[in-house]
Short mmCIF file of N, CA and C in Angstrom, two decimals:
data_model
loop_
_atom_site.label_atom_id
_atom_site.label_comp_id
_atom_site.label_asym_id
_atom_site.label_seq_id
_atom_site.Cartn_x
_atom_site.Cartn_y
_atom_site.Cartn_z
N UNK A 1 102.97 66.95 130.50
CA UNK A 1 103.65 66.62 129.26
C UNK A 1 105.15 66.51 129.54
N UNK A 2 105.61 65.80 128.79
CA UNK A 2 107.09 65.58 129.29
C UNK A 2 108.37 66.53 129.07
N UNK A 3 107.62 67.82 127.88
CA UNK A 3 108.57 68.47 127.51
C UNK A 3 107.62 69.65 127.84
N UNK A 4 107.76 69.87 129.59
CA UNK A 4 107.31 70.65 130.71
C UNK A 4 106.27 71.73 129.96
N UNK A 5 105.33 71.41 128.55
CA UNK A 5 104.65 72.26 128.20
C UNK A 5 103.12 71.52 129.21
N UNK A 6 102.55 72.31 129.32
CA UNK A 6 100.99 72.24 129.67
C UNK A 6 99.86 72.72 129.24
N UNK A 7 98.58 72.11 128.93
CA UNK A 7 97.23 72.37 128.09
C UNK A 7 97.35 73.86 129.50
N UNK A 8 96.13 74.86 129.00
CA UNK A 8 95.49 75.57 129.66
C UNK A 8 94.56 74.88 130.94
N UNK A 9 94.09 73.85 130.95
CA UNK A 9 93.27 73.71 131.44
C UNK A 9 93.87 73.07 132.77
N UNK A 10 95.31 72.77 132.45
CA UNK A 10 95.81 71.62 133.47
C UNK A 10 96.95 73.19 134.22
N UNK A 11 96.91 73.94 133.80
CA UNK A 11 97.05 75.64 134.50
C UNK A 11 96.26 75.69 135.64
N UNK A 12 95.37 75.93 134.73
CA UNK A 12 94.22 76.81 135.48
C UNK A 12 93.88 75.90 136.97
N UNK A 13 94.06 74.46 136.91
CA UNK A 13 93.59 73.57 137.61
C UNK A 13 94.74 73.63 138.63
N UNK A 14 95.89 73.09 138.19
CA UNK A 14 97.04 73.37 139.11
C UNK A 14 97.82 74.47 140.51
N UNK A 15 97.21 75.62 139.37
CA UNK A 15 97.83 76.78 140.03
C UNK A 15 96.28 77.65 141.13
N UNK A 16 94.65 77.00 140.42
CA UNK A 16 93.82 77.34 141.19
C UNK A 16 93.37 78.28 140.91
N UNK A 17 93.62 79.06 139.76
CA UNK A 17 93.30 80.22 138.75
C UNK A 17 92.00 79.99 138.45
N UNK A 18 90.71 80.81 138.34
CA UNK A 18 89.69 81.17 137.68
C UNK A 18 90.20 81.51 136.02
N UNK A 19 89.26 81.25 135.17
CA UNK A 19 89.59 81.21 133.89
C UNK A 19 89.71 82.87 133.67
N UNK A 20 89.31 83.70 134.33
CA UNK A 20 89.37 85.37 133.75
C UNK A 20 90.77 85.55 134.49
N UNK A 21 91.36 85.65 135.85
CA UNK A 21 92.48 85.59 136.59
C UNK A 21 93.70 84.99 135.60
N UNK A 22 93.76 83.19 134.63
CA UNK A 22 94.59 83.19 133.63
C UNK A 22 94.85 84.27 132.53
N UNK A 23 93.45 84.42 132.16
CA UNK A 23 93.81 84.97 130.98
C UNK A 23 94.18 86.29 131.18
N UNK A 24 94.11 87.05 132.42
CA UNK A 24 94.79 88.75 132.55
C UNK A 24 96.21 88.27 132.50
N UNK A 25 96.45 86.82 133.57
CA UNK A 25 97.84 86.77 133.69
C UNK A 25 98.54 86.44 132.34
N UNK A 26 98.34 85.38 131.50
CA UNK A 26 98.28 85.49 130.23
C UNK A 26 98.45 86.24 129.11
N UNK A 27 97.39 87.47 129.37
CA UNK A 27 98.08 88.99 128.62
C UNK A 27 98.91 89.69 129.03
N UNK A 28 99.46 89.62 130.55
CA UNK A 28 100.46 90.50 131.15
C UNK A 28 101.56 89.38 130.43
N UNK A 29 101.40 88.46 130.46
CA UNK A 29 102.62 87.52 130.13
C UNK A 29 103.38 87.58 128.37
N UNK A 30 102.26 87.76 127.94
CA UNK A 30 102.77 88.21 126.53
C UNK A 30 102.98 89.66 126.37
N UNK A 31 102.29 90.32 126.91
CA UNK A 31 103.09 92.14 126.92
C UNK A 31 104.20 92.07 127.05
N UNK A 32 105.04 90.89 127.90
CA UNK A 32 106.37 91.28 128.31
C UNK A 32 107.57 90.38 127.51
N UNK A 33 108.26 90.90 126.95
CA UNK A 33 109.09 90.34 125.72
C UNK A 33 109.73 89.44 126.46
N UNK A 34 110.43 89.41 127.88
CA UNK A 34 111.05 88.54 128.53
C UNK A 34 110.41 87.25 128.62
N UNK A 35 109.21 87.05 128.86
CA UNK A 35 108.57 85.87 129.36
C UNK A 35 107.56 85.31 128.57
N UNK A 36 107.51 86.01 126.89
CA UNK A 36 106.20 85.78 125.83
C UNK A 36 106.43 84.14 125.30
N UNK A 37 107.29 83.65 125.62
CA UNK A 37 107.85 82.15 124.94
C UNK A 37 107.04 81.27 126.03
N UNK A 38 106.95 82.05 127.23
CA UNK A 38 105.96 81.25 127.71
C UNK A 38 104.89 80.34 127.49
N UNK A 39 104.14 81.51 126.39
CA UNK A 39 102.80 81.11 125.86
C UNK A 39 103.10 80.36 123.89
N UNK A 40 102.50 79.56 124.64
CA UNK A 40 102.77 78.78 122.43
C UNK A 40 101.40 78.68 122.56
N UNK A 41 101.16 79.29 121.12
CA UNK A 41 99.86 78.79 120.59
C UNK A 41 99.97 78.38 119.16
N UNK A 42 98.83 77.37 119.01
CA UNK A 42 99.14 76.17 117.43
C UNK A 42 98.03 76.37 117.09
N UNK A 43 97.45 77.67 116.51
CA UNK A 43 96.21 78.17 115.78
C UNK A 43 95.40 78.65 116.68
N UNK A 44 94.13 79.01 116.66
CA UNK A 44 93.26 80.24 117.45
C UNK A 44 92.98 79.16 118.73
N UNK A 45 92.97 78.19 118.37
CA UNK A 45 92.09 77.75 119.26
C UNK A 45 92.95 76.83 120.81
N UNK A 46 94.17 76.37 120.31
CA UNK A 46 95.12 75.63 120.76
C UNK A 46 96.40 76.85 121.98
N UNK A 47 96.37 76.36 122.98
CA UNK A 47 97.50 77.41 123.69
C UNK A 47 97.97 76.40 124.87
N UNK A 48 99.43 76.05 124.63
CA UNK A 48 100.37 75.80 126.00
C UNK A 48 100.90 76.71 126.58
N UNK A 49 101.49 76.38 127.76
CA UNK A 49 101.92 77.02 128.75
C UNK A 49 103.60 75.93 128.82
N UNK A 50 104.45 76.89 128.29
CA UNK A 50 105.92 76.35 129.08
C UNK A 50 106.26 76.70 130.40
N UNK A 51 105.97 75.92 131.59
CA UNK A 51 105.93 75.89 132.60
C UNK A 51 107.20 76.62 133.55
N UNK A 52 108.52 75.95 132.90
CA UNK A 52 109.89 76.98 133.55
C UNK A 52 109.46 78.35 133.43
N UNK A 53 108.94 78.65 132.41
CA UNK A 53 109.07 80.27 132.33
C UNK A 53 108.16 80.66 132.57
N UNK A 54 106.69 80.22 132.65
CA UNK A 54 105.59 80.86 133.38
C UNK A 54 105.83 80.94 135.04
N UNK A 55 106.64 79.96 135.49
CA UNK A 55 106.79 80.41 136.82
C UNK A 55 108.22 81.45 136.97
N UNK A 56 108.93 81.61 136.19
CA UNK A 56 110.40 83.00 136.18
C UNK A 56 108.86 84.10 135.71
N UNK A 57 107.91 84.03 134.94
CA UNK A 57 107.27 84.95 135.46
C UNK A 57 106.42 85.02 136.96
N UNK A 58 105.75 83.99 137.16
CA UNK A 58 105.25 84.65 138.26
C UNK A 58 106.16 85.07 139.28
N UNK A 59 107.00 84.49 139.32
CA UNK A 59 108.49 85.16 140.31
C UNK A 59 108.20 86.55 139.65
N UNK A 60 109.05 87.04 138.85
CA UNK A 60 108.95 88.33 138.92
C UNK A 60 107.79 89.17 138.94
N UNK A 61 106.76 88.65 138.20
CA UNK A 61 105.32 89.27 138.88
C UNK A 61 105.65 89.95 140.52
N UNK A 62 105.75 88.39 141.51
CA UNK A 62 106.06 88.45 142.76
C UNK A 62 106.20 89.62 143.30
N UNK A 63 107.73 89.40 142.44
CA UNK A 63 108.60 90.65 143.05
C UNK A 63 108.55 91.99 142.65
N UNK A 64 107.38 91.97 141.49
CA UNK A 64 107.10 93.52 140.83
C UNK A 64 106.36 94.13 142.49
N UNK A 65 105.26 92.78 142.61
CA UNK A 65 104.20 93.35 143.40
C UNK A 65 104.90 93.54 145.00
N UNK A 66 106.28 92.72 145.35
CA UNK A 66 106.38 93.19 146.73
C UNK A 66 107.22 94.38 146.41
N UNK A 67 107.95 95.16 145.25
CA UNK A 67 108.22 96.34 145.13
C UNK A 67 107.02 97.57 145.28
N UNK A 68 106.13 97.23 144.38
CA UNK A 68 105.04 98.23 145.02
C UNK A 68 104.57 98.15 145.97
N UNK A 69 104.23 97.32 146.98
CA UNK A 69 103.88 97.48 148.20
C UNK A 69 105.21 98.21 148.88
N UNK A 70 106.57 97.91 149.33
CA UNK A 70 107.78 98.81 150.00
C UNK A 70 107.57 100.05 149.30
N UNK A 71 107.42 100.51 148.25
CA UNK A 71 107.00 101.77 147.64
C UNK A 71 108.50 101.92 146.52
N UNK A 72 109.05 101.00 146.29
CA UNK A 72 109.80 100.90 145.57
C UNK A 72 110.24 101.11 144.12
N UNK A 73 108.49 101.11 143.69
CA UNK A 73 108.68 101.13 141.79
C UNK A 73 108.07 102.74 141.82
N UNK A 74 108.61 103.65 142.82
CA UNK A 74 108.04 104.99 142.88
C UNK A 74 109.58 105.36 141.89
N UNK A 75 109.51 106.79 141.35
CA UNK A 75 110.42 107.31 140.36
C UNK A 75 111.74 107.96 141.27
N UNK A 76 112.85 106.96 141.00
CA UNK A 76 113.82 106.93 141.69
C UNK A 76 114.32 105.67 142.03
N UNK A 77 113.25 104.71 142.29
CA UNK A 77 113.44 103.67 143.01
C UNK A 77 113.62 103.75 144.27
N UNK A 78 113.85 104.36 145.29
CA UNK A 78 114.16 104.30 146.66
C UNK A 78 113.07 104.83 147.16
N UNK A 79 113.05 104.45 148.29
CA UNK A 79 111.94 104.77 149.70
C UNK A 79 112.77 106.30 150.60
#
């Protein structure tokens, strides 16, 4: 679409996602107030994806997950 929104389906296809794998990422994505504009939905049945900001989330996803692996998101923050 030209105004970088995308159907679900052209997601799921793109990025190589299984339909259960979207939709966890999906609910982590709206839990988080930073990145919930991500998701538009136009009644129950209808849901885009604004693409800039679904990927500033998976970036920080990213980088949540290479913090827990260094042991980083331990209480303190430091190793």
């Amino acid at each position: 679409m030209m105004n970088d929104w995308k159907r679900v389906d052209e997601i799921i296809a793109e990025y190589g996602y299984s339909k259960s794998a979207f939709y966890r990422r999906r609910a982590e994505c709206l839990a988080n107030p930073r990145f919930r504009k991500a998701i538009i939905t136009d009644g129950k049945r209808k849901t885009f994806i604004v693409e800039p900001i679904w990927q500033e989330f998976l970036d920080w996803r990213s980088d949540q997950s290479k913090q827990d692996i260094l042991g980083l998101n331990v209480r303190g923050g430091h190793v």
